Short mmCIF file of C-alpha atoms and ligand atoms in Angstrom, two decimals:
data_model
loop_
_atom_site.label_atom_id
_atom_site.label_comp_id
_atom_site.label_asym_id
_atom_site.label_seq_id
_atom_site.Cartn_x
_atom_site.Cartn_y
_atom_site.Cartn_z
CA MET A 1 -46.92 36.56 12.28
CA PHE A 2 -47.92 39.76 14.44
CA GLU A 3 -50.93 37.96 15.29
CA PHE A 4 -48.90 36.06 18.20
CA PHE A 5 -48.16 39.63 19.88
CA ARG A 6 -51.92 40.82 19.64
CA ARG A 7 -52.98 37.94 21.87
CA ASN A 8 -54.32 38.55 25.19
CA LYS A 9 -52.32 37.02 28.02
CA PRO A 10 -54.17 33.80 29.22
CA LYS A 11 -56.10 35.04 32.38
CA LYS A 12 -54.38 33.90 35.52
CA GLY A 13 -56.99 31.92 37.83
CA PRO A 14 -56.31 31.55 41.04
CA ILE A 15 -54.34 29.46 43.41
CA VAL A 16 -55.66 26.12 44.17
CA CYS A 17 -55.08 24.58 47.36
CA ALA A 18 -56.10 20.72 47.30
CA ARG A 19 -57.57 19.17 50.36
CA PRO A 20 -54.16 17.27 51.05
CA ASP A 21 -52.28 19.86 50.44
CA HIS A 22 -53.55 22.39 53.52
CA CYS A 23 -54.58 21.80 57.35
CA ILE A 24 -58.12 22.42 57.23
CA SER A 25 -60.14 20.28 58.76
CA ARG A 26 -64.15 20.10 59.20
CA LYS A 27 -63.65 19.22 62.42
CA ASN A 28 -62.19 22.48 63.26
CA ILE A 29 -64.96 24.51 61.36
CA ASP A 30 -68.36 25.60 63.55
CA PRO A 31 -70.58 23.01 62.88
CA ASP A 32 -73.61 25.92 62.64
CA ALA A 33 -71.24 27.54 60.12
CA LEU A 34 -70.95 23.92 58.18
CA ARG A 35 -74.63 23.76 58.32
CA VAL A 36 -74.94 27.36 56.37
CA LEU A 37 -71.99 26.20 53.84
CA TYR A 38 -73.93 22.89 53.36
CA ARG A 39 -77.47 24.06 52.86
CA LEU A 40 -76.18 26.95 50.12
CA SER A 41 -73.99 24.71 48.12
CA ASP A 42 -77.01 22.13 48.18
CA LEU A 43 -79.22 24.43 46.71
CA GLY A 44 -76.42 25.28 43.93
CA TYR A 45 -75.00 28.35 45.20
CA GLU A 46 -71.21 28.75 45.62
CA ALA A 47 -70.39 29.63 49.63
CA TYR A 48 -67.00 29.57 51.15
CA LEU A 49 -65.64 30.31 53.96
CA VAL A 50 -64.26 33.79 53.89
CA GLY A 51 -61.72 36.13 56.00
CA GLY A 52 -60.50 35.46 58.85
CA GLY A 53 -61.81 32.61 59.84
CA VAL A 54 -59.70 30.83 57.14
CA ARG A 55 -56.27 32.29 57.78
CA ASP A 56 -56.69 31.56 61.92
CA LEU A 57 -57.51 27.90 60.61
CA LEU A 58 -54.27 27.71 57.90
CA LEU A 59 -51.86 29.05 61.11
CA GLY A 60 -54.20 26.67 63.53
CA ARG A 61 -55.49 29.41 65.88
CA VAL A 62 -58.69 28.97 67.00
CA PRO A 63 -60.81 31.47 64.63
CA LYS A 64 -63.11 34.13 66.79
CA ASP A 65 -66.42 34.10 64.08
CA PHE A 66 -66.92 31.90 61.30
CA ASP A 67 -68.05 34.31 57.77
CA VAL A 68 -69.62 32.71 54.49
CA GLY A 69 -69.36 34.26 51.52
CA THR A 70 -71.56 32.99 48.54
CA SER A 71 -72.84 33.73 45.44
CA ALA A 72 -76.46 33.52 46.56
CA HIS A 73 -78.42 37.20 47.01
CA PRO A 74 -79.26 38.10 50.05
CA ASN A 75 -82.97 37.43 49.84
CA GLU A 76 -81.77 33.63 48.05
CA VAL A 77 -79.99 33.25 51.75
CA ARG A 78 -83.42 34.56 53.75
CA ARG A 79 -85.28 32.04 51.89
CA ALA A 80 -83.05 29.30 52.67
CA PHE A 81 -82.83 29.67 56.26
CA ARG A 82 -85.69 30.13 58.41
CA ASN A 83 -83.84 31.77 61.01
CA CYS A 84 -81.70 34.64 59.07
CA PHE A 85 -82.27 38.28 59.02
CA LEU A 86 -81.12 40.95 56.80
CA ILE A 87 -79.16 43.78 58.29
CA GLY A 88 -77.74 46.76 56.63
CA ARG A 89 -79.79 49.17 53.92
CA ARG A 90 -77.11 49.56 51.23
CA PHE A 91 -75.05 46.53 51.12
CA ARG A 92 -77.41 43.66 52.98
CA LEU A 93 -75.90 41.35 55.08
CA ALA A 94 -77.60 38.18 55.89
CA HIS A 95 -77.16 37.15 59.76
CA VAL A 96 -77.95 33.10 60.50
CA ARG A 97 -78.88 32.62 63.61
CA PHE A 98 -78.03 30.29 66.27
CA GLY A 99 -79.10 31.15 69.77
CA GLN A 100 -76.51 33.68 70.49
CA LYS A 101 -74.04 33.16 67.60
CA VAL A 102 -74.30 34.95 64.26
CA ILE A 103 -73.00 33.37 61.41
CA GLU A 104 -72.32 36.60 59.30
CA THR A 105 -73.46 35.22 55.31
CA ALA A 106 -72.20 37.81 52.79
CA THR A 107 -72.95 38.05 48.91
CA PHE A 108 -69.55 38.29 47.06
CA ARG A 109 -68.71 41.74 46.51
CA ALA A 110 -67.90 43.86 43.40
CA SER A 111 -64.31 45.41 43.86
CA SER A 112 -65.09 48.50 45.07
CA GLN A 113 -67.56 47.89 47.53
CA SER A 114 -64.95 47.55 51.19
CA VAL A 115 -66.52 47.74 54.56
CA GLY A 116 -65.54 51.39 54.46
CA ASP A 117 -67.53 51.98 51.47
CA ILE A 118 -70.59 50.16 53.28
CA ILE A 119 -70.37 52.42 56.54
CA ALA A 120 -69.81 55.03 54.55
CA HIS A 121 -73.25 55.26 52.46
CA ALA A 122 -74.83 53.09 54.95
CA ALA A 123 -77.71 55.94 55.42
CA GLU A 124 -78.03 56.04 51.34
CA GLY A 125 -80.72 53.33 51.05
CA PRO A 126 -79.73 50.09 48.97
CA MET A 127 -77.55 49.47 46.06
CA GLU A 128 -78.02 48.81 42.43
CA ASP A 129 -77.56 45.36 41.34
CA ASN A 130 -74.14 45.41 40.22
CA THR A 131 -73.08 45.72 43.90
CA TYR A 132 -72.55 42.01 43.73
CA GLY A 133 -69.92 40.35 41.87
CA THR A 134 -68.16 37.15 42.02
CA PRO A 135 -65.24 35.29 44.50
CA GLU A 136 -62.56 37.06 42.39
CA THR A 137 -63.78 40.58 42.93
CA ASP A 138 -64.74 39.66 46.30
CA ALA A 139 -61.23 38.59 47.42
CA ASN A 140 -59.86 41.79 45.71
CA ARG A 141 -61.73 43.98 47.91
CA ARG A 142 -60.44 42.95 50.96
CA ASP A 143 -57.73 44.31 53.43
CA PHE A 144 -55.17 42.32 53.27
CA THR A 145 -53.63 39.42 51.28
CA VAL A 146 -53.94 36.79 54.55
CA ASN A 147 -57.51 37.97 55.00
CA GLY A 148 -58.37 37.40 51.65
CA LEU A 149 -58.80 32.83 51.17
CA PHE A 150 -61.38 31.34 50.66
CA TYR A 151 -62.34 27.63 52.04
CA ASP A 152 -64.90 26.33 49.41
CA ILE A 153 -66.94 23.77 50.76
CA LYS A 154 -67.54 21.55 47.84
CA THR A 155 -64.36 20.87 46.95
CA PHE A 156 -62.71 21.63 50.39
CA ALA A 157 -59.86 22.87 48.81
CA VAL A 158 -58.25 26.86 49.97
CA ILE A 159 -58.91 29.04 46.65
CA ASP A 160 -56.17 32.23 46.82
CA TYR A 161 -57.04 34.71 44.32
CA VAL A 162 -54.63 37.57 46.01
CA GLY A 163 -51.30 35.69 47.10
CA GLY A 164 -52.43 34.97 50.91
CA LEU A 165 -51.48 31.66 50.82
CA GLU A 166 -47.91 33.20 50.05
CA ASP A 167 -48.01 35.64 52.33
CA LEU A 168 -49.12 33.00 55.04
CA LYS A 169 -46.28 30.91 55.01
CA ARG A 170 -43.61 34.20 54.79
CA ARG A 171 -45.41 35.38 57.73
CA VAL A 172 -46.19 38.71 56.12
CA ILE A 173 -49.33 41.48 56.88
CA ARG A 174 -49.61 42.88 52.58
CA SER A 175 -52.02 45.37 51.52
CA ILE A 176 -54.09 43.67 48.69
CA GLY A 177 -53.79 46.35 45.56
CA ASP A 178 -52.12 49.78 46.35
CA PRO A 179 -51.66 50.13 50.00
CA MET A 180 -51.67 54.23 49.25
CA ILE A 181 -55.00 54.25 47.36
CA ARG A 182 -56.25 51.38 49.94
CA PHE A 183 -55.02 53.48 52.97
CA ARG A 184 -56.94 56.28 51.86
CA GLU A 185 -60.36 54.81 50.89
CA ASP A 186 -60.24 53.33 54.78
CA PRO A 187 -57.80 54.69 57.13
CA VAL A 188 -58.91 51.98 59.63
CA ARG A 189 -56.78 49.26 57.54
CA MET A 190 -53.48 51.28 59.21
CA MET A 191 -54.90 50.21 62.73
CA ARG A 192 -55.96 46.61 60.94
CA ALA A 193 -52.37 46.31 59.69
CA ILE A 194 -51.11 46.97 63.26
CA LYS A 195 -53.42 44.42 64.48
CA PHE A 196 -52.69 41.65 62.92
CA SER A 197 -48.87 42.02 62.87
CA SER A 198 -48.58 42.19 66.27
CA ARG A 199 -51.66 39.48 67.23
CA LEU A 200 -49.95 37.12 64.39
CA ASP A 201 -46.21 37.84 64.78
CA PHE A 202 -46.50 38.81 60.96
CA THR A 203 -43.75 41.82 59.69
CA ILE A 204 -45.82 44.28 57.48
CA GLU A 205 -44.99 44.36 54.03
CA LYS A 206 -42.22 46.97 52.58
CA ASN A 207 -45.00 49.55 50.94
CA THR A 208 -47.59 48.68 52.77
CA GLU A 209 -46.10 50.16 56.07
CA LYS A 210 -44.27 52.41 54.12
CA ALA A 211 -48.13 54.05 53.64
CA ILE A 212 -48.45 53.40 56.88
CA ARG A 213 -45.62 56.02 57.28
CA LYS A 214 -47.27 58.56 54.71
CA LEU A 215 -50.46 58.61 55.56
CA HIS A 216 -51.35 57.89 59.16
CA SER A 217 -52.83 61.07 59.66
CA CYS A 218 -55.50 60.23 57.30
CA ILE A 219 -56.98 57.92 60.66
CA THR A 220 -58.55 61.36 61.76
CA THR A 221 -61.02 61.38 59.37
CA ALA A 222 -62.58 57.89 60.25
CA ALA A 223 -65.93 57.53 61.72
CA PRO A 224 -64.82 57.60 65.61
CA PRO A 225 -66.71 54.70 66.32
CA ARG A 226 -65.33 52.47 63.81
CA VAL A 227 -61.83 53.92 65.42
CA CYS A 228 -62.36 53.57 68.83
CA GLU A 229 -63.40 49.83 68.18
CA GLU A 230 -60.04 49.13 66.42
CA VAL A 231 -58.23 51.23 69.16
CA PHE A 232 -59.65 48.39 71.83
CA ARG A 233 -59.10 45.63 69.64
CA LEU A 234 -55.25 46.24 69.53
CA PHE A 235 -54.88 44.84 73.01
CA SER A 236 -56.81 41.65 73.03
CA TYR A 237 -55.17 38.30 72.33
CA GLY A 238 -52.08 39.85 74.50
CA ALA A 239 -50.31 41.83 71.91
CA GLY A 240 -50.95 45.11 73.40
CA THR A 241 -47.58 46.58 73.96
CA LYS A 242 -46.87 45.40 70.30
CA ALA A 243 -49.66 47.06 68.89
CA PHE A 244 -49.23 50.40 70.60
CA LYS A 245 -45.65 50.75 70.22
CA MET A 246 -46.19 50.28 66.57
CA MET A 247 -49.13 52.77 67.00
CA TYR A 248 -46.15 55.34 68.85
CA ARG A 249 -43.96 54.32 66.55
CA TYR A 250 -45.80 55.30 63.19
CA GLY A 251 -47.41 58.54 64.33
CA LEU A 252 -50.73 56.81 64.74
CA LEU A 253 -50.94 57.27 68.61
CA HIS A 254 -50.27 60.73 68.24
CA ASP A 255 -53.02 61.30 65.80
CA LEU A 256 -55.35 59.51 68.02
CA LEU A 257 -54.72 60.27 71.51
CA PRO A 258 -52.12 63.44 71.20
CA ASP A 259 -51.32 63.89 74.50
CA LEU A 260 -50.54 59.90 75.74
CA SER A 261 -48.23 60.34 72.65
CA ASP A 262 -46.84 63.61 74.15
CA PHE A 263 -46.66 61.97 77.83
CA ILE A 264 -44.93 59.25 76.24
CA ASP A 265 -42.61 61.09 74.23
CA GLY A 266 -41.19 62.83 77.94
CA ASP A 267 -41.43 59.49 79.38
CA GLY A 268 -38.80 58.40 77.81
CA GLY A 269 -40.24 57.04 74.87
CA GLU A 270 -39.84 52.96 73.66
CA ASP A 271 -38.88 52.89 77.63
CA SER A 272 -41.54 54.53 79.25
CA SER A 273 -43.10 53.50 82.63
CA THR A 274 -46.55 53.11 80.60
CA TRP A 275 -45.70 49.83 78.37
CA LEU A 276 -44.53 48.35 81.81
CA TYR A 277 -48.15 48.25 82.98
CA MET A 278 -49.67 47.44 78.99
CA SER A 279 -47.04 44.18 79.46
CA VAL A 280 -48.40 42.91 82.68
CA LEU A 281 -51.75 43.70 81.14
CA ASP A 282 -51.10 41.29 78.76
CA ARG A 283 -50.74 38.47 80.23
CA PHE A 284 -53.51 39.10 82.39
CA GLU A 285 -55.30 39.32 78.63
CA LYS A 286 -54.23 36.10 77.77
CA ALA A 287 -55.74 34.39 81.02
CA MET A 288 -58.95 35.73 80.73
CA HIS A 289 -58.84 35.04 76.79
CA GLU A 290 -58.02 31.43 77.38
CA ARG A 291 -60.18 31.15 80.38
CA GLY A 292 -62.98 32.67 77.46
CA TYR A 293 -63.61 35.96 79.20
CA ASP A 294 -63.14 39.04 77.57
CA VAL A 295 -61.39 42.40 79.54
CA PRO A 296 -63.45 44.99 80.28
CA ASN A 297 -62.78 48.13 77.83
CA GLY A 298 -62.51 50.35 81.03
CA LEU A 299 -59.78 48.23 82.61
CA ARG A 300 -57.87 48.33 79.21
CA ALA A 301 -57.70 52.01 79.36
CA ALA A 302 -57.56 52.52 82.77
CA VAL A 303 -53.88 50.56 82.53
CA LEU A 304 -53.20 52.03 79.42
CA TYR A 305 -53.14 55.61 80.94
CA THR A 306 -51.65 54.52 84.42
CA ALA A 307 -48.61 56.28 84.09
CA MET A 308 -49.88 59.48 82.47
CA ALA A 309 -52.78 59.82 85.43
CA ARG A 310 -50.02 59.05 87.79
CA LYS A 311 -48.24 63.05 86.69
CA ILE A 312 -51.78 64.51 85.97
CA GLY A 313 -54.30 63.20 87.58
CA SER A 314 -56.88 60.54 86.60
CA ARG A 315 -59.77 62.98 85.15
CA LYS A 316 -57.28 64.88 83.21
CA ALA A 317 -55.42 62.20 81.61
CA LEU A 318 -58.29 60.25 80.62
CA GLY A 319 -60.52 63.22 79.39
CA THR A 320 -58.14 63.22 76.94
CA MET A 321 -59.34 59.60 75.48
CA LEU A 322 -63.01 61.07 75.67
CA SER A 323 -62.67 64.03 73.84
CA SER A 324 -60.16 62.62 70.90
CA LEU A 325 -61.24 59.29 70.43
CA LYS A 326 -65.25 59.87 71.87
CA ILE A 327 -65.01 56.47 74.11
CA PRO A 328 -68.77 55.54 75.53
CA LYS A 329 -68.85 57.12 78.93
CA ALA A 330 -69.13 53.20 80.30
CA THR A 331 -65.67 53.05 79.42
CA TYR A 332 -64.50 56.45 80.74
CA PHE A 333 -66.04 56.11 84.00
CA PRO A 334 -65.15 52.60 85.29
CA ALA A 335 -61.55 53.42 83.89
CA ILE A 336 -61.56 56.34 86.27
CA PHE A 337 -62.97 54.53 89.24
CA MET A 338 -60.25 51.82 88.48
CA ILE A 339 -57.43 54.61 88.67
CA ASP A 340 -58.95 56.52 91.47
CA SER A 341 -59.40 53.30 93.94
CA THR A 342 -55.09 52.31 94.31
CA ARG A 343 -55.00 54.20 96.99
CA ARG A 344 -58.01 52.22 98.79
CA PHE A 345 -56.78 49.24 97.97
CA ARG A 346 -53.25 49.95 99.23
CA GLN A 347 -54.84 50.04 102.96
CA LYS A 348 -55.84 47.79 105.08
CA PRO A 349 -59.68 47.34 104.87
CA ALA A 350 -61.90 49.01 107.39
CA ASP A 351 -65.27 50.26 108.50
CA GLY A 352 -67.27 51.73 105.42
CA ARG A 353 -65.76 49.08 103.45
CA TRP A 354 -68.97 47.77 102.25
CA ARG A 355 -70.10 50.56 99.75
CA PHE A 356 -66.66 50.19 98.29
CA VAL A 357 -66.96 46.27 98.39
CA GLY A 358 -69.98 46.09 96.89
CA HIS A 359 -69.33 48.82 94.29
CA ARG A 360 -70.48 47.48 90.56
CA ASP A 361 -66.87 48.13 89.14
CA PHE A 362 -65.25 46.39 92.27
CA PRO A 363 -63.93 43.15 90.69
CA ASP A 364 -62.28 45.08 87.53
CA ALA A 365 -60.73 47.17 90.23
CA LEU A 366 -59.18 44.50 91.99
CA ASP A 367 -57.99 43.11 88.97
CA TYR A 368 -56.23 46.61 87.92
CA ASN A 369 -54.73 46.73 90.88
CA ARG A 370 -53.20 43.53 90.77
CA ILE A 371 -51.57 44.67 87.65
CA VAL A 372 -50.75 47.63 89.07
CA ALA A 373 -48.83 46.30 92.18
CA ARG A 374 -47.46 43.55 89.80
CA ALA A 375 -45.70 45.96 87.37
CA GLU A 376 -44.48 47.89 90.41
CA GLY A 377 -43.23 45.05 92.02
CA LEU A 378 -45.37 45.39 95.06
CA SER A 379 -46.81 43.00 97.41
CA GLU A 380 -50.58 41.55 97.11
CA GLN A 381 -51.11 40.98 100.37
CA VAL A 382 -53.37 43.47 101.07
CA LEU A 383 -55.01 43.26 97.67
CA ASP A 384 -55.86 39.45 98.86
CA GLN A 385 -57.52 40.70 102.13
CA TRP A 386 -60.04 43.15 99.43
CA ALA A 387 -60.65 39.68 97.70
CA ASP A 388 -61.51 37.48 100.46
CA LEU A 389 -64.05 40.19 101.60
CA TYR A 390 -65.68 40.24 98.45
CA ASN A 391 -65.70 36.67 98.12
CA GLN A 392 -67.33 36.64 102.02
CA GLN A 393 -69.65 39.62 101.07
CA GLY A 394 -72.68 37.11 100.10
CA ASP A 395 -72.49 35.59 103.44
CA GLU A 396 -72.16 38.68 105.62
CA LYS A 397 -74.43 40.57 104.07
P1 ATP B 401 -60.52 39.21 63.53
O1 ATP B 401 -60.06 37.74 64.11
O2 ATP B 401 -59.82 40.33 64.25
O3 ATP B 401 -62.21 38.97 63.76
P2 ATP B 401 -60.80 39.21 60.77
O4 ATP B 401 -59.71 38.97 59.23
O5 ATP B 401 -62.22 38.35 60.70
O6 ATP B 401 -60.25 39.36 62.11
P3 ATP B 401 -62.78 40.92 60.87
O7 ATP B 401 -63.03 42.59 61.39
O8 ATP B 401 -64.03 40.25 61.28
O9 ATP B 401 -61.34 40.50 60.85
O10 ATP B 401 -63.11 41.40 59.74
C1 ATP B 401 -63.53 39.95 58.53
C2 ATP B 401 -62.78 39.94 57.10
O11 ATP B 401 -63.55 41.04 56.33
C3 ATP B 401 -61.79 40.40 56.88
O12 ATP B 401 -61.00 39.05 57.47
C4 ATP B 401 -61.42 41.09 55.96
O13 ATP B 401 -61.35 39.99 54.67
C5 ATP B 401 -62.47 41.96 55.79
N1 ATP B 401 -62.37 43.04 56.08
C6 ATP B 401 -63.12 43.64 57.33
N2 ATP B 401 -62.64 44.82 57.24
C7 ATP B 401 -62.23 45.47 56.11
C8 ATP B 401 -61.80 46.62 56.16
N3 ATP B 401 -61.79 47.65 56.59
N4 ATP B 401 -61.51 46.38 54.35
C9 ATP B 401 -61.33 45.98 53.60
N5 ATP B 401 -61.81 44.06 54.10
C10 ATP B 401 -62.19 44.47 55.41
MG1 MG B 402 -63.54 38.36 62.21
#
């Protein structure tokens, strides 16, 4: 009779959502990603579409990139493709190249190997064989449940080890595993939670949110280039205002850009004019995205700091972004140029204009000034004259 109590609980397998029960169609998957998946599968390996691609397809969004997870080891992936390069020393990722496009193909990882670990230990050389894991361990080392889904090329089913399907339905961002542990392990995940929540219009699950409130200051221990990259990603898809307001509310903005956060505090907080400029930038980001263009980071930085620069000057304002976030000079100098260009753009084109119009950052500065004019409700007539001049530039020179 006691035998019954000692028996192990049956191990719970993943939730499998069969082809008729989900909306992912191969028509919407990049043909080169499909090529990689089929080839690996034909060679007898497990091959799944993983991560953000699966999430976005299930949401009916167009994925930015398609990543592949496989049971094939990096050398086996390399042997399977002529156009394949291995990158990274410790955890080797295979990049299968098709012209400019790269299909990132990663061997299933063991649970403790997160992207943060890989980057932090990149210099230590190749990892042991036990680096590699199973689909289940690979799903569990990912950041949020909605990012831990797999699409199986063999059965066309979606495989869910982490409860991501339910969270997609309920539109929540939930940490995989204890958020207090996962955010300490890699504090950049807190910014990623904000990015996905603002971009997808999802709420952040209660415990995940609580952990951000507690651990936000750990963000200062993360590697500056990764933090900087995530800061600029917050602007994309026209969700910048929402994302930066969340950064402000959770204290992350104060950790990363204390001067800007203090300025916003003294400028009305949630009603600061910073948000006015940011909301016009959001519309611009959306329009650019629809046309397939990226918005330059210099323009983004300039808009974020416009209100503050009005008070203390462009150099002083943006200097704080340079010192605390270590933004590249290639972002900093164009941003200064844009903010300082407003004086010129408010006057009709006059003599000596060609040097200004011929400046490398002139087109971005013109876009910047349109954003500012719209936020401030000013006429764009003079800006149109500058735009005409820019368009004639080629003919007259
Ligand atoms: P995007 O649409 O912005 O590219 P994404 O979800 O594809 O969003 P990526 O940064 O491209 O995000 O990362 C791909 C996948 O790798 C994620 O979906 C997630 O599963 C995993 N991942 C990325 N960064 C981390 C991290 N810091 N910790 C754990 N897993 C991560
Ligand atoms: Mg991605």
